[in-house]
mmCIF file of C-alpha atoms in Angstrom:
data_model
loop_
_atom_site.group_PDB
_atom_site.id
_atom_site.type_symbol
_atom_site.label_atom_id
_atom_site.label_comp_id
_atom_site.label_asym_id
_atom_site.label_seq_id
_atom_site.Cartn_x
_atom_site.Cartn_y
_atom_site.Cartn_z
ATOM 1 C CA MET E 1 6.222 -20.671 -15.126
ATOM 2 C CA GLU E 2 4.977 -18.255 -12.454
ATOM 3 C CA LYS E 3 6.017 -15.190 -14.432
ATOM 4 C CA GLU E 4 4.369 -16.443 -17.619
ATOM 5 C CA ILE E 5 0.855 -16.786 -16.187
ATOM 6 C CA ALA E 6 -1.276 -13.818 -17.256
ATOM 7 C CA LYS E 7 1.021 -10.890 -16.540
ATOM 8 C CA SER E 8 -1.927 -8.615 -17.274
ATOM 9 C CA ARG E 9 -3.345 -9.472 -13.828
ATOM 10 C CA TRP E 10 -0.807 -7.145 -12.222
ATOM 11 C CA TYR E 11 -1.654 -3.998 -14.139
ATOM 12 C CA ARG E 12 -5.377 -4.753 -14.470
ATOM 13 C CA LEU E 13 -6.161 -5.670 -10.842
ATOM 14 C CA ILE E 14 -3.487 -4.298 -8.519
ATOM 15 C CA PRO E 15 -4.106 -0.583 -9.241
ATOM 16 C CA ILE E 16 -7.833 -1.141 -8.711
ATOM 17 C CA ALA E 17 -7.259 -2.950 -5.403
ATOM 18 C CA PHE E 18 -4.843 -0.235 -4.300
ATOM 19 C CA ILE E 19 -7.234 2.631 -5.063
ATOM 20 C CA THR E 20 -10.178 0.872 -3.401
ATOM 21 C CA TYR E 21 -8.351 0.233 -0.145
ATOM 22 C CA SER E 22 -6.809 3.717 -0.295
ATOM 23 C CA LEU E 23 -10.267 5.279 -0.329
ATOM 24 C CA ALA E 24 -11.350 3.089 2.574
ATOM 25 C CA TYR E 25 -8.362 4.184 4.556
ATOM 26 C CA LEU E 26 -8.799 7.841 3.664
ATOM 27 C CA ASP E 27 -12.281 7.886 5.157
ATOM 28 C CA ARG E 28 -11.245 6.291 8.417
ATOM 29 C CA ALA E 29 -7.887 7.961 9.096
ATOM 30 C CA ASN E 30 -8.798 11.584 8.408
ATOM 31 C CA PHE E 31 -10.712 11.623 11.708
ATOM 32 C CA GLY E 32 -7.373 12.149 13.457
ATOM 33 C CA PHE E 33 -6.955 15.424 11.585
ATOM 34 C CA GLY E 34 -10.496 16.513 12.332
ATOM 35 C CA ALA E 35 -9.842 15.823 16.015
ATOM 36 C CA ALA E 36 -6.544 17.761 15.927
ATOM 37 C CA SER E 37 -8.227 20.826 14.378
ATOM 38 C CA GLY E 38 -11.470 22.619 15.292
ATOM 39 C CA MET E 39 -13.829 19.636 15.339
ATOM 40 C CA ALA E 40 -13.687 19.073 19.104
ATOM 41 C CA ALA E 41 -14.418 22.723 19.927
ATOM 42 C CA ASP E 42 -17.225 23.050 17.378
ATOM 43 C CA LEU E 43 -19.035 19.906 18.540
ATOM 44 C CA HIS E 44 -18.137 20.297 22.247
ATOM 45 C CA ILE E 45 -16.254 17.008 22.302
ATOM 46 C CA THR E 46 -14.365 16.260 25.517
ATOM 47 C CA PRO E 47 -10.974 14.450 25.415
ATOM 48 C CA SER E 48 -12.563 11.205 26.639
ATOM 49 C CA MET E 49 -15.355 11.467 24.057
ATOM 50 C CA SER E 50 -12.738 12.122 21.356
ATOM 51 C CA SER E 51 -11.010 8.872 22.311
ATOM 52 C CA LEU E 52 -14.329 7.019 22.147
ATOM 53 C CA LEU E 53 -15.192 8.496 18.743
ATOM 54 C CA GLY E 54 -11.774 7.605 17.361
ATOM 55 C CA SER E 55 -12.172 4.014 18.475
ATOM 56 C CA LEU E 56 -15.893 3.416 17.762
ATOM 57 C CA PHE E 57 -15.080 2.798 14.114
ATOM 58 C CA PHE E 58 -13.181 -0.342 15.102
ATOM 59 C CA LEU E 59 -16.030 -1.653 17.240
ATOM 60 C CA GLY E 60 -18.313 -1.658 14.185
ATOM 61 C CA TYR E 61 -15.434 -3.082 12.177
ATOM 62 C CA PHE E 62 -15.055 -5.959 14.667
ATOM 63 C CA PHE E 63 -18.651 -7.217 14.631
ATOM 64 C CA PHE E 64 -19.217 -7.534 10.887
ATOM 65 C CA GLN E 65 -15.905 -8.883 9.543
ATOM 66 C CA VAL E 66 -16.797 -12.565 9.439
ATOM 67 C CA PRO E 67 -20.356 -12.223 8.006
ATOM 68 C CA GLY E 68 -19.001 -9.984 5.249
ATOM 69 C CA ALA E 69 -16.197 -12.395 4.391
ATOM 70 C CA ILE E 70 -18.574 -15.358 4.294
ATOM 71 C CA TYR E 71 -20.816 -13.449 1.885
ATOM 72 C CA ALA E 72 -17.815 -12.594 -0.308
ATOM 73 C CA GLU E 73 -16.591 -16.200 -0.208
ATOM 74 C CA ASN E 74 -19.938 -17.762 -1.060
ATOM 75 C CA ARG E 75 -21.526 -15.017 -3.160
ATOM 76 C CA SER E 76 -19.662 -12.019 -4.575
ATOM 77 C CA ALA E 77 -16.771 -9.889 -3.302
ATOM 78 C CA LYS E 78 -17.374 -7.539 -6.236
ATOM 79 C CA LYS E 79 -20.967 -6.770 -5.237
ATOM 80 C CA LEU E 80 -20.162 -6.406 -1.534
ATOM 81 C CA ILE E 81 -17.340 -3.928 -2.140
ATOM 82 C CA PHE E 82 -19.450 -1.920 -4.604
ATOM 83 C CA TRP E 83 -22.141 -1.239 -2.015
ATOM 84 C CA SER E 84 -19.532 -0.657 0.696
ATOM 85 C CA LEU E 85 -17.885 2.063 -1.398
ATOM 86 C CA LEU E 86 -21.180 3.889 -1.848
ATOM 87 C CA LEU E 87 -22.108 3.682 1.810
ATOM 88 C CA TRP E 88 -18.774 4.580 3.367
ATOM 89 C CA GLY E 89 -18.402 7.544 1.017
ATOM 90 C CA GLY E 90 -21.813 8.808 2.109
ATOM 91 C CA LEU E 91 -21.060 8.302 5.800
ATOM 92 C CA ALA E 92 -17.704 10.041 5.494
ATOM 93 C CA MET E 93 -19.369 13.051 3.872
ATOM 94 C CA ALA E 94 -22.049 13.044 6.577
ATOM 95 C CA THR E 95 -19.290 13.461 9.190
ATOM 96 C CA GLY E 96 -18.708 16.947 7.807
ATOM 97 C CA ILE E 97 -22.393 17.872 7.811
ATOM 98 C CA ILE E 98 -23.724 16.908 11.239
ATOM 99 C CA SER E 99 -23.560 19.179 14.283
ATOM 100 C CA ASN E 100 -24.667 16.696 16.941
ATOM 101 C CA VAL E 101 -22.115 14.535 18.708
ATOM 102 C CA ASN E 102 -24.672 11.729 19.156
ATOM 103 C CA LEU E 103 -25.068 11.502 15.375
ATOM 104 C CA LEU E 104 -21.295 11.429 15.077
ATOM 105 C CA ILE E 105 -21.223 8.409 17.395
ATOM 106 C CA VAL E 106 -23.658 6.581 15.095
ATOM 107 C CA ILE E 107 -21.742 7.588 11.960
ATOM 108 C CA ARG E 108 -18.376 6.417 13.317
ATOM 109 C CA PHE E 109 -19.829 3.046 14.321
ATOM 110 C CA MET E 110 -21.656 2.572 11.007
ATOM 111 C CA LEU E 111 -18.546 3.562 9.059
ATOM 112 C CA GLY E 112 -16.787 0.653 10.758
ATOM 113 C CA VAL E 113 -19.658 -1.691 9.912
ATOM 114 C CA VAL E 114 -19.637 -0.716 6.232
ATOM 115 C CA GLU E 115 -15.872 -0.897 5.855
ATOM 116 C CA SER E 116 -15.518 -4.142 7.819
ATOM 117 C CA ALA E 117 -15.949 -6.367 4.770
ATOM 118 C CA VAL E 118 -13.385 -4.596 2.609
ATOM 119 C CA MET E 119 -10.099 -5.992 3.925
ATOM 120 C CA PRO E 120 -11.020 -9.720 4.125
ATOM 121 C CA SER E 121 -12.996 -9.506 0.878
ATOM 122 C CA MET E 122 -10.077 -7.919 -0.941
ATOM 123 C CA LEU E 123 -7.611 -10.469 0.478
ATOM 124 C CA LEU E 124 -9.952 -13.259 -0.596
ATOM 125 C CA PHE E 125 -10.348 -11.631 -4.014
ATOM 126 C CA LEU E 126 -6.562 -11.500 -4.516
ATOM 127 C CA SER E 127 -6.108 -15.103 -3.366
ATOM 128 C CA ARG E 128 -8.323 -16.140 -6.318
ATOM 129 C CA TRP E 129 -6.102 -14.283 -8.762
ATOM 130 C CA PHE E 130 -2.514 -14.685 -7.510
ATOM 131 C CA THR E 131 -0.432 -17.773 -6.702
ATOM 132 C CA LYS E 132 1.559 -18.549 -3.566
ATOM 133 C CA ALA E 133 4.788 -17.135 -4.998
ATOM 134 C CA GLU E 134 2.988 -13.870 -5.839
ATOM 135 C CA ARG E 135 0.605 -13.468 -2.917
ATOM 136 C CA SER E 136 2.748 -11.525 -0.453
ATOM 137 C CA ARG E 137 3.473 -8.877 -3.100
ATOM 138 C CA ALA E 138 -0.181 -8.754 -4.211
ATOM 139 C CA ASN E 139 -1.305 -8.320 -0.586
ATOM 140 C CA THR E 140 1.310 -5.637 -0.063
ATOM 141 C CA PHE E 141 0.194 -3.601 -3.066
ATOM 142 C CA LEU E 142 -3.332 -3.772 -1.639
ATOM 143 C CA ILE E 143 -2.330 -2.759 1.888
ATOM 144 C CA LEU E 144 0.005 -0.066 0.560
ATOM 145 C CA GLY E 145 -3.249 1.828 0.215
ATOM 146 C CA ASN E 146 -2.959 2.305 3.986
ATOM 147 C CA PRO E 147 0.401 4.123 4.418
ATOM 148 C CA ALA E 148 0.373 5.673 0.939
ATOM 149 C CA THR E 149 -3.039 7.197 1.602
ATOM 150 C CA ILE E 150 -2.040 8.524 5.018
ATOM 151 C CA LEU E 151 1.062 9.990 3.387
ATOM 152 C CA TRP E 152 -0.810 12.228 0.944
ATOM 153 C CA MET E 153 -3.915 12.529 3.104
ATOM 154 C CA SER E 154 -1.825 14.007 5.936
ATOM 155 C CA VAL E 155 -0.575 16.782 3.687
ATOM 156 C CA LEU E 156 -3.899 17.354 1.876
ATOM 157 C CA SER E 157 -5.978 17.338 5.062
ATOM 158 C CA GLY E 158 -3.731 19.923 6.669
ATOM 159 C CA TYR E 159 -4.188 22.280 3.720
ATOM 160 C CA LEU E 160 -7.931 21.589 3.408
ATOM 161 C CA ILE E 161 -8.563 22.318 7.072
ATOM 162 C CA LYS E 162 -6.621 25.562 6.795
ATOM 163 C CA ALA E 163 -8.393 26.573 3.571
ATOM 164 C CA VAL E 164 -12.009 25.451 4.055
ATOM 165 C CA GLY E 165 -12.256 23.974 7.567
ATOM 166 C CA TRP E 166 -12.649 20.475 8.936
ATOM 167 C CA ARG E 167 -16.236 20.058 7.692
ATOM 168 C CA TRP E 168 -15.352 20.506 4.031
ATOM 169 C CA MET E 169 -12.316 18.287 4.515
ATOM 170 C CA PHE E 170 -14.624 15.358 5.376
ATOM 171 C CA ILE E 171 -17.049 16.170 2.559
ATOM 172 C CA LEU E 172 -14.391 16.536 -0.133
ATOM 173 C CA GLU E 173 -12.508 13.426 0.984
ATOM 174 C CA GLY E 174 -15.656 11.270 1.195
ATOM 175 C CA PHE E 175 -17.018 11.992 -2.281
ATOM 176 C CA PRO E 176 -14.356 10.084 -4.329
ATOM 177 C CA ALA E 177 -15.440 6.717 -2.857
ATOM 178 C CA ILE E 178 -18.925 7.164 -4.335
ATOM 179 C CA ILE E 179 -17.505 7.916 -7.789
ATOM 180 C CA TRP E 180 -15.017 5.046 -7.591
ATOM 181 C CA ALA E 181 -17.769 2.507 -6.800
ATOM 182 C CA PHE E 182 -18.910 2.631 -10.422
ATOM 183 C CA PHE E 183 -15.375 2.244 -11.766
ATOM 184 C CA TRP E 184 -14.946 -0.775 -9.487
ATOM 185 C CA TRP E 185 -18.146 -2.365 -10.787
ATOM 186 C CA ARG E 186 -17.116 -1.867 -14.388
ATOM 187 C CA LEU E 187 -13.489 -2.972 -14.111
ATOM 188 C CA VAL E 188 -13.381 -6.129 -11.946
ATOM 189 C CA ALA E 189 -14.567 -9.729 -12.174
ATOM 190 C CA ASP E 190 -14.963 -11.971 -9.143
ATOM 191 C CA LYS E 191 -12.945 -14.864 -10.581
ATOM 192 C CA PRO E 192 -10.516 -15.428 -13.476
ATOM 193 C CA LYS E 193 -13.102 -17.462 -15.383
ATOM 194 C CA ASP E 194 -15.331 -14.370 -15.526
ATOM 195 C CA ALA E 195 -12.647 -12.051 -16.959
ATOM 196 C CA ASN E 196 -13.072 -11.224 -20.639
ATOM 197 C CA TRP E 197 -9.534 -9.782 -20.797
ATOM 198 C CA LEU E 198 -7.877 -13.165 -20.154
ATOM 199 C CA THR E 199 -7.448 -15.759 -22.875
ATOM 200 C CA GLU E 200 -8.873 -19.228 -22.335
ATOM 201 C CA SER E 201 -5.371 -20.673 -21.972
ATOM 202 C CA GLU E 202 -4.456 -18.023 -19.372
ATOM 203 C CA LYS E 203 -7.606 -18.796 -17.406
ATOM 204 C CA GLN E 204 -6.833 -22.509 -17.494
ATOM 205 C CA ASP E 205 -3.163 -22.113 -16.561
ATOM 206 C CA LEU E 206 -4.026 -19.929 -13.577
ATOM 207 C CA GLU E 207 -6.831 -22.210 -12.426
ATOM 208 C CA ASP E 208 -4.565 -25.266 -12.710
ATOM 209 C CA LYS E 209 -1.854 -23.595 -10.643
ATOM 210 C CA LEU E 210 -4.256 -22.502 -7.908
ATOM 211 C CA GLN E 211 -5.827 -25.975 -7.792
ATOM 212 C CA GLN E 212 -2.388 -27.563 -7.568
ATOM 213 C CA GLU E 213 -1.576 -25.414 -4.531
ATOM 214 C CA GLN E 214 -4.816 -26.461 -2.849
ATOM 215 C CA GLN E 215 -3.862 -30.138 -3.140
ATOM 216 C CA GLY E 216 -1.019 -29.659 -0.656
ATOM 217 C CA ILE E 217 -3.325 -28.247 2.029
ATOM 218 C CA LYS E 218 -5.008 -30.413 4.645
ATOM 219 C CA PRO E 219 -8.819 -30.343 4.189
ATOM 220 C CA VAL E 220 -10.862 -28.416 6.757
ATOM 221 C CA LYS E 221 -14.589 -29.199 6.902
ATOM 222 C CA ASN E 222 -16.053 -25.910 8.052
ATOM 223 C CA TYR E 223 -15.443 -22.527 9.643
ATOM 224 C CA ALA E 224 -15.790 -23.874 13.186
ATOM 225 C CA GLU E 225 -12.921 -26.290 12.625
ATOM 226 C CA ALA E 226 -10.786 -23.568 11.039
ATOM 227 C CA PHE E 227 -11.493 -21.072 13.822
ATOM 228 C CA LYS E 228 -10.396 -23.599 16.473
ATOM 229 C CA SER E 229 -7.045 -24.271 14.807
ATOM 230 C CA ARG E 230 -3.952 -23.302 16.758
ATOM 231 C CA ILE E 231 -2.562 -21.029 14.055
ATOM 232 C CA VAL E 232 -5.792 -19.037 13.635
ATOM 233 C CA ILE E 233 -6.176 -18.510 17.394
ATOM 234 C CA LEU E 234 -2.577 -17.406 17.860
ATOM 235 C CA LEU E 235 -2.519 -15.175 14.785
ATOM 236 C CA SER E 236 -5.783 -13.559 15.899
ATOM 237 C CA LEU E 237 -4.176 -12.670 19.233
ATOM 238 C CA GLN E 238 -0.989 -11.582 17.489
ATOM 239 C CA TYR E 239 -2.843 -9.302 15.087
ATOM 240 C CA ALA E 240 -4.904 -7.749 17.880
ATOM 241 C CA LEU E 241 -1.716 -6.755 19.727
ATOM 242 C CA TRP E 242 -0.052 -5.553 16.533
ATOM 243 C CA SER E 243 -3.083 -3.410 15.674
ATOM 244 C CA ILE E 244 -2.944 -1.736 19.095
ATOM 245 C CA GLY E 245 0.406 -0.278 18.093
ATOM 246 C CA VAL E 246 -0.558 0.575 14.515
ATOM 247 C CA TYR E 247 -3.840 2.352 15.196
ATOM 248 C CA GLY E 248 -2.721 4.036 18.379
ATOM 249 C CA PHE E 249 -0.004 5.492 16.160
ATOM 250 C CA VAL E 250 -2.248 6.348 13.173
ATOM 251 C CA MET E 251 -5.026 7.996 15.159
ATOM 252 C CA TRP E 252 -2.873 10.025 17.535
ATOM 253 C CA LEU E 253 0.276 10.895 15.585
ATOM 254 C CA PRO E 254 -1.239 14.199 14.334
ATOM 255 C CA SER E 255 -2.053 15.210 17.921
ATOM 256 C CA ILE E 256 1.404 14.162 19.143
ATOM 257 C CA ILE E 257 3.112 16.268 16.481
ATOM 258 C CA ASN E 258 0.701 19.189 16.813
ATOM 259 C CA ALA E 259 1.567 19.458 20.532
ATOM 260 C CA ALA E 260 5.218 20.228 19.724
ATOM 261 C CA PRO E 261 6.467 23.832 20.112
ATOM 262 C CA ASN E 262 5.950 26.214 17.163
ATOM 263 C CA MET E 263 3.718 23.751 15.327
ATOM 264 C CA ASN E 264 0.658 24.404 13.158
ATOM 265 C CA ILE E 265 -1.760 22.119 11.295
ATOM 266 C CA VAL E 266 0.031 22.428 7.927
ATOM 267 C CA LYS E 267 3.427 21.556 9.447
ATOM 268 C CA THR E 268 1.711 18.724 11.321
ATOM 269 C CA GLY E 269 0.353 17.382 8.033
ATOM 270 C CA TRP E 270 3.778 17.343 6.382
ATOM 271 C CA LEU E 271 5.541 15.763 9.362
ATOM 272 C CA ALA E 272 2.778 13.176 9.909
ATOM 273 C CA SER E 273 3.331 11.939 6.355
ATOM 274 C CA VAL E 274 7.030 11.106 6.836
ATOM 275 C CA PRO E 275 6.683 7.737 8.672
ATOM 276 C CA TYR E 276 4.523 6.449 5.838
ATOM 277 C CA ILE E 277 7.246 7.045 3.256
ATOM 278 C CA LEU E 278 9.417 4.592 5.172
ATOM 279 C CA ALA E 279 6.379 2.319 5.568
ATOM 280 C CA VAL E 280 5.907 2.076 1.783
ATOM 281 C CA ILE E 281 9.595 1.235 1.235
ATOM 282 C CA SER E 282 9.691 -1.353 4.023
ATOM 283 C CA MET E 283 6.440 -3.031 2.889
ATOM 284 C CA LEU E 284 7.650 -3.426 -0.687
ATOM 285 C CA SER E 285 11.025 -4.794 0.444
ATOM 286 C CA ALA E 286 9.590 -7.256 2.969
ATOM 287 C CA SER E 287 7.004 -8.638 0.543
ATOM 288 C CA TYR E 288 9.559 -9.058 -2.258
ATOM 289 C CA PHE E 289 11.964 -11.100 -0.157
ATOM 290 C CA SER E 290 9.124 -12.991 1.522
ATOM 291 C CA ASP E 291 7.909 -14.214 -1.880
ATOM 292 C CA LYS E 292 11.475 -14.989 -2.953
ATOM 293 C CA THR E 293 12.155 -17.179 0.082
ATOM 294 C CA LEU E 294 8.557 -18.228 0.897
ATOM 295 C CA ASN E 295 9.552 -17.595 4.521
ATOM 296 C CA ARG E 296 6.728 -15.523 5.971
ATOM 297 C CA LYS E 297 7.803 -15.615 9.626
ATOM 298 C CA LEU E 298 11.211 -14.042 9.029
ATOM 299 C CA PHE E 299 9.572 -10.953 7.556
ATOM 300 C CA VAL E 300 7.030 -10.447 10.346
ATOM 301 C CA TRP E 301 8.404 -10.714 13.895
ATOM 302 C CA PRO E 302 11.731 -8.831 13.480
ATOM 303 C CA PHE E 303 9.896 -5.748 12.208
ATOM 304 C CA LEU E 304 7.408 -5.847 15.074
ATOM 305 C CA LEU E 305 10.272 -6.119 17.553
ATOM 306 C CA LEU E 306 12.012 -3.148 15.914
ATOM 307 C CA GLY E 307 8.795 -1.133 16.220
ATOM 308 C CA ALA E 308 8.584 -1.966 19.935
ATOM 309 C CA VAL E 309 12.197 -0.887 20.515
ATOM 310 C CA ALA E 310 11.654 2.363 18.583
ATOM 311 C CA PHE E 311 8.564 3.266 20.622
ATOM 312 C CA TYR E 312 10.391 2.549 23.866
ATOM 313 C CA GLY E 313 13.374 4.576 22.717
ATOM 314 C CA SER E 314 11.105 7.489 21.885
ATOM 315 C CA TYR E 315 9.679 7.269 25.404
ATOM 316 C CA LEU E 316 13.169 7.281 26.982
ATOM 317 C CA ILE E 317 14.218 10.347 24.993
ATOM 318 C CA GLY E 318 11.064 12.213 25.977
ATOM 319 C CA ALA E 319 9.144 15.190 24.640
ATOM 320 C CA ASN E 320 11.961 17.631 25.431
ATOM 321 C CA HIS E 321 13.948 16.245 22.486
ATOM 322 C CA PHE E 322 11.164 16.328 19.902
ATOM 323 C CA TRP E 323 13.169 15.802 16.723
ATOM 324 C CA LEU E 324 15.128 12.805 17.977
ATOM 325 C CA SER E 325 11.936 11.331 19.405
ATOM 326 C CA PHE E 326 10.218 11.967 16.057
ATOM 327 C CA VAL E 327 12.956 10.071 14.152
ATOM 328 C CA LEU E 328 12.262 7.032 16.340
ATOM 329 C CA LEU E 329 8.548 7.399 15.657
ATOM 330 C CA ILE E 330 9.336 7.341 11.923
ATOM 331 C CA ILE E 331 11.238 4.076 12.420
ATOM 332 C CA ALA E 332 8.381 2.643 14.498
ATOM 333 C CA GLY E 333 5.853 3.537 11.781
ATOM 334 C CA GLY E 334 7.928 1.982 8.992
ATOM 335 C CA ALA E 335 8.595 -1.169 11.010
ATOM 336 C CA MET E 336 4.956 -1.710 11.992
ATOM 337 C CA TYR E 337 3.761 -1.623 8.398
ATOM 338 C CA ALA E 338 6.473 -3.783 6.810
ATOM 339 C CA PRO E 339 5.025 -7.250 7.682
ATOM 340 C CA TYR E 340 1.481 -6.867 6.304
ATOM 341 C CA GLY E 341 2.050 -8.617 2.970
ATOM 342 C CA PRO E 342 3.886 -11.668 4.383
ATOM 343 C CA PHE E 343 1.475 -11.905 7.315
ATOM 344 C CA PHE E 344 -1.684 -12.119 5.211
ATOM 345 C CA ALA E 345 -0.031 -14.634 2.871
ATOM 346 C CA ILE E 346 0.159 -17.179 5.713
ATOM 347 C CA ILE E 347 -3.497 -18.231 6.016
ATOM 348 C CA PRO E 348 -4.235 -19.041 2.314
ATOM 349 C CA GLU E 349 -1.124 -21.238 2.336
ATOM 350 C CA ILE E 350 -2.200 -23.375 5.294
ATOM 351 C CA LEU E 351 -6.004 -23.432 5.084
ATOM 352 C CA PRO E 352 -8.115 -24.525 2.069
ATOM 353 C CA LYS E 353 -10.034 -21.935 0.092
ATOM 354 C CA ASN E 354 -13.423 -22.987 1.506
ATOM 355 C CA VAL E 355 -12.463 -21.524 4.921
ATOM 356 C CA ALA E 356 -9.458 -19.249 4.257
ATOM 357 C CA GLY E 357 -11.587 -16.125 3.742
ATOM 358 C CA GLY E 358 -13.467 -16.629 7.002
ATOM 359 C CA ALA E 359 -10.235 -17.278 8.894
ATOM 360 C CA MET E 360 -8.667 -14.092 7.534
ATOM 361 C CA ALA E 361 -11.821 -12.208 8.529
ATOM 362 C CA LEU E 362 -11.649 -13.605 12.072
ATOM 363 C CA ILE E 363 -8.015 -12.551 12.377
ATOM 364 C CA ASN E 364 -8.803 -9.126 10.964
ATOM 365 C CA SER E 365 -11.791 -8.739 13.296
ATOM 366 C CA LEU E 366 -9.567 -9.384 16.309
ATOM 367 C CA GLY E 367 -7.216 -6.846 14.799
ATOM 368 C CA ALA E 368 -10.144 -4.414 14.775
ATOM 369 C CA LEU E 369 -10.691 -5.098 18.462
ATOM 370 C CA GLY E 370 -7.013 -4.331 19.035
ATOM 371 C CA SER E 371 -7.416 -1.186 16.945
ATOM 372 C CA PHE E 372 -10.362 -0.155 19.123
ATOM 373 C CA ALA E 373 -8.290 -0.711 22.257
ATOM 374 C CA GLY E 374 -5.248 1.003 20.776
ATOM 375 C CA SER E 375 -6.982 4.150 19.564
ATOM 376 C CA TYR E 376 -9.064 4.456 22.751
ATOM 377 C CA ILE E 377 -6.419 3.616 25.365
ATOM 378 C CA VAL E 378 -3.723 5.715 23.688
ATOM 379 C CA GLY E 379 -6.107 8.682 23.650
ATOM 380 C CA TYR E 380 -7.099 8.004 27.266
ATOM 381 C CA LEU E 381 -3.459 7.787 28.424
ATOM 382 C CA ASN E 382 -2.566 10.965 26.559
ATOM 383 C CA GLY E 383 -5.488 12.801 28.153
ATOM 384 C CA THR E 384 -5.060 11.585 31.743
ATOM 385 C CA THR E 385 -1.258 11.824 31.942
ATOM 386 C CA GLY E 386 -0.966 15.084 30.020
ATOM 387 C CA GLY E 387 1.806 13.624 27.850
ATOM 388 C CA PHE E 388 2.611 10.823 25.428
ATOM 389 C CA GLY E 389 5.128 8.725 27.383
ATOM 390 C CA ALA E 390 2.618 6.264 28.844
ATOM 391 C CA SER E 391 1.053 5.587 25.446
ATOM 392 C CA TYR E 392 4.512 4.964 23.933
ATOM 393 C CA ILE E 393 5.157 2.265 26.549
ATOM 394 C CA PHE E 394 1.729 0.764 25.940
ATOM 395 C CA MET E 395 2.285 0.543 22.186
ATOM 396 C CA ALA E 396 5.838 -0.789 22.657
ATOM 397 C CA GLY E 397 4.602 -3.558 24.957
ATOM 398 C CA SER E 398 1.836 -4.563 22.559
ATOM 399 C CA LEU E 399 4.235 -4.835 19.613
ATOM 400 C CA PHE E 400 6.741 -6.804 21.676
ATOM 401 C CA LEU E 401 4.113 -9.379 22.651
ATOM 402 C CA SER E 402 2.948 -9.546 19.031
ATOM 403 C CA ALA E 403 6.503 -10.370 17.914
ATOM 404 C CA VAL E 404 6.820 -13.099 20.545
ATOM 405 C CA ILE E 405 3.512 -14.719 19.552
ATOM 406 C CA THR E 406 4.586 -14.716 15.889
ATOM 407 C CA MET E 407 7.733 -16.654 16.808
ATOM 408 C CA ILE E 408 5.620 -19.186 18.698
ATOM 409 C CA ALA E 409 2.757 -19.486 16.185
ATOM 410 C CA VAL E 410 4.579 -19.841 12.869
ATOM 411 C CA LYS E 411 7.307 -22.405 12.395
ATOM 412 C CA THR E 412 10.212 -21.611 10.087
ATOM 413 C CA PRO E 413 9.932 -23.624 6.833
ATOM 414 C CA ASN E 414 12.751 -25.893 5.788
ATOM 415 C CA LYS E 415 14.077 -26.249 2.269
ATOM 416 C CA ALA E 416 11.983 -29.301 1.466
ATOM 417 C CA HIS E 417 8.585 -27.833 2.170
ATOM 418 C CA VAL E 418 6.977 -24.586 3.197
ATOM 419 C CA LEU E 419 4.261 -23.972 5.806
ATOM 420 C CA THR E 420 2.625 -27.371 5.660
ATOM 421 C CA PRO E 421 -0.675 -27.597 7.554
ATOM 422 C CA GLU E 422 0.592 -30.473 9.674
ATOM 423 C CA LYS E 423 3.200 -28.126 11.121
ATOM 424 C CA LEU E 424 0.895 -25.229 11.790
ATOM 425 C CA VAL E 425 -2.629 -26.465 12.487
ATOM 426 C CA ILE E 426 -4.027 -28.803 15.033
#
């Protein structure tokens, strides 16, 4: 039955979701390449200020997650994402125009504010269109916009900086979001009932299936009750620690590679893309088997633990053995990304739709706080120690704790039932 419900959803919605999140990620992650090239010298940015600028995005991202998700849940995810696309494209382009570091501080913070609604709104949007047995894969195709974008962005940014400089890199990479906003507005509908490309029977079958899934979930009156639940609190902490590892890695990998002997910005771009090839493969594999088994936990904590071990191994090997250390960083990158689809399938399966969007936003906002800490502290450790060993240990420890909390927070489903609210929520 699952496979017979409106197959057109996959090719009509998933590419759009993927492109939208890809553009969001492009305009936040290319800062690492600007920082690794001539941006710091041109704007007189000190190492400590560079760390602050890299992390300010996540501070703005943290504060406005929940309000944005509540708007999307109660009003329109379509409208919110349309305006976000326009604004973040403009802010990204402005990064390449300004010559004052104080303006750059404002832009980085505002970029986080504007983009903060995208992830929870998109997750909420997909939960209205895809069933439980499809949701991990749908989430994964969305979040694939993260590693897939970094993959090609790493190569493109290296060439753009060499050809036209860091300023034009930001301008040229910010403009597509503005164009895409109008495609988004034309191509999507907030809910299945609003889609003119679905038949009435397809709309009804999908609505019936989604309603049936809601009947097995314990009612939750309001956001306050949802936010106090054990699973939401623990997963918020888990995601914050996980994000420390991910964004410490994303923001500083170009600088780590660029510091190697005989390296230049084009080589750095090619090498920085390699971990994200493994990330794409691991994300697709984890989400497929997670949906097959409906066991979300099994496809989250083992990957986080592997990432922690890989970071620690890279630290033990040290900078004197760059290529072996780099192989372990590739493994760490692939492992950190693998669990995203299964992880974000957990909340809509244990909380009702009236609060699920807000809960996902809260978790993602704590992840943003972890991202702020990760990108700032990793940069600080790199600057003060003169090497990358301390930051490797920091990221390894964060991922290890994240894996442990996942094992505690989420109980393994048995064959009779999967992720019932009585098991997971107080």
